[in-house]
Amino acid sequence: MSPDNLHQPPPRRLRLAATIAAIVVIAIVVAGVATRANDSRKLRDWTDAQAVPTVNVVSPESGQGGGELDLPGRLQAYARAPIFARTSGYLKYWKADIGQKVKAGDLLAEIETPDLDQQLLQAKADLASARANEALALTTAKRWQAMRDSDSVSRQEVDEKTGDYEAKHALAQAAQANLERIQALKGFAKLVAPFDGVVTARETDVGALINAGGGGQELFVVSDVHKLRMYVNVPQNYVPSIRDGATVKLTVPEYPGKTFSGTVEATSAAINAASGTTLVQVSVDNADGKLLPGGYASVTFDLPADAALLRVPASALVFDDKGLRVATVDGQNKVAFKVVTIARDFGKTVQLGSGIAAGDRLIESPPDGLADGDTVRVNAPKADGDHAKA
C-alpha cells in the first residue's frame, strides 16, 4: 500500500460524515423555519390583539340628588310707572329728582298750560251762555203750557217750546261736561307719584316743552323697589321641576360671595316656540335696598331627585348622524349602541330620560370608528363614584 492511500479516509467514513452534515443542515433549516413560523404567529396574534380596542366602562347611577340649575336674569322693580304728561305746555318746576323717595300723591312737577287756561275760560263762558238759554227756554215753555190750558195757543206750539227747552237743556249739559273735561286736564298739569317708591328717572327740566299723550317724552319713572321681581327663561325639560312657592338662591356681581333668597311666584304655563323655554317669575325681598332694579343676577334652582333618571358621565355620549347615543358592552364584550334622551344636563354628568337600563355597562369616551357588534377589551371596572359627578 502506498503512502497516499494511508491518508485517504475510507469511503464508508466519508458517507457517514456527509450524512451527519446533511442531518445537521436539515435540522438547522427546520428549526429556523419553525422559529420564523412561531414568530409570525405571535406577531399575527399580537396584531389581532392590538386591533381590539381597550375601553373603560361605567355603570349608570340612580337615586342621586337632583342637583342645581343656574340661570341668568335681570332684576326689575316690582312696580314701575313711567310718568307721561296728559296735558301740553311747559314745565313750570319739578320737585323730585332721581333717588328721592316719594309717597303716593306726592307732587313731582307742575306744567304751565297757557293754552289750556284759555280753553278753560271759554268753557266756563260757554256753560254760562248755555245755562242762560236753558233758563229762558224753560220759562217760555212753562208760559206756553199755561196758555194751552186756556186754549190760547195750539198744542203744536206748546210742543215746539217744550222741545226747544229740552234741546237747550242738553246743550247746557254738554257745556258742563266740556268744562269738567278741561278742568280734569288742568288737574293733570300737576304730576304726582302713583304709589310709594323711588324716583328712578327724571327726563325733563324747567322750561321744557311738554307734549301730551303716551307718544310724548317720558318725564319721570317711579319704581317700587321694596320688592323686586326677576324673570327667568327655564329650558323646557326642567319646567316640571320648578314649583310655585319654591325658594331659590340669587347672586349678584356687586356682592361677591353673598347669597340672597327669592321665591318662585308664577310661570307662564306655556313654552316659547322660538326659545324652547318657559318664563318663570321670581320675587325677591329688598327691604334693605341692596339690590338694584335693572341689575344682572344669577338664580339657582334646587332640582328634586328622580329615581327613574340615570346619571352617566357626559363623556359617554356620542352625537353623530344617527342622533344622540351611548355605546354599551354586553357579556361577550360586544358593542351595542343605544339611542338616548337627556333629561338634565349637569355639565360633567347628564341624567338620561330614556334609552338605557340600570344594569347596562357604558363605554366611557368611545373611540372613533366603533360600530355595533365590534369586540372590545374591557379594563377593570371603576369603583362606584370614580367618575366625575356634578
PDB file of N, CA, C and O in Angstrom, residues 1-8:
ATOM      1  N   MET A   1       0.854  -1.191   0.000  1.00  0.00           N
ATOM      2  CA  MET A   1       0.000   0.000   0.000  1.00  0.00           C
ATOM      3  C   MET A   1       0.883   1.230   0.000  1.00  0.00           C
ATOM      4  O   MET A   1       1.828   1.334   0.771  1.00  0.00           O
ATOM      5  N   SER A   2       0.470   2.234  -0.859  1.00  0.00           N
ATOM      6  CA  SER A   2       1.291   3.432  -0.987  1.00  0.00           C
ATOM      7  C   SER A   2       0.998   4.405   0.149  1.00  0.00           C
ATOM      8  O   SER A   2      -0.059   4.343   0.770  1.00  0.00           O
ATOM      9  N   PRO A   3       1.949   5.288   0.406  1.00  0.00           N
ATOM     10  CA  PRO A   3       1.697   6.264   1.476  1.00  0.00           C
ATOM     11  C   PRO A   3       0.480   7.120   1.237  1.00  0.00           C
ATOM     12  O   PRO A   3      -0.199   7.517   2.157  1.00  0.00           O
ATOM     13  N   ASP A   4       0.117   7.449  -0.045  1.00  0.00           N
ATOM     14  CA  ASP A   4      -1.075   8.298  -0.312  1.00  0.00           C
ATOM     15  C   ASP A   4      -2.334   7.595   0.133  1.00  0.00           C
ATOM     16  O   ASP A   4      -3.280   8.231   0.633  1.00  0.00           O
ATOM     17  N   ASN A   5      -2.416   6.331  -0.067  1.00  0.00           N
ATOM     18  CA  ASN A   5      -3.627   5.611   0.325  1.00  0.00           C
ATOM     19  C   ASN A   5      -3.800   5.570   1.819  1.00  0.00           C
ATOM     20  O   ASN A   5      -4.907   5.423   2.329  1.00  0.00           O
ATOM     21  N   LEU A   6      -2.717   5.703   2.574  1.00  0.00           N
ATOM     22  CA  LEU A   6      -2.806   5.702   4.039  1.00  0.00           C
ATOM     23  C   LEU A   6      -3.535   6.942   4.540  1.00  0.00           C
ATOM     24  O   LEU A   6      -4.178   6.905   5.569  1.00  0.00           O
ATOM     25  N   HIS A   7      -3.449   8.123   3.833  1.00  0.00           N
ATOM     26  CA  HIS A   7      -4.069   9.385   4.275  1.00  0.00           C
ATOM     27  C   HIS A   7      -5.474   9.566   3.766  1.00  0.00           C
ATOM     28  O   HIS A   7      -6.149  10.527   4.118  1.00  0.00           O
ATOM     29  N   GLN A   8      -6.071   8.789   2.927  1.00  0.00           N
ATOM     30  CA  GLN A   8      -7.422   8.943   2.392  1.00  0.00           C
ATOM     31  C   GLN A   8      -8.397   8.183   3.275  1.00  0.00           C
ATOM     32  O   GLN A   8      -8.164   7.005   3.587  1.00  0.00           O
TER      33      GLN A   8
END
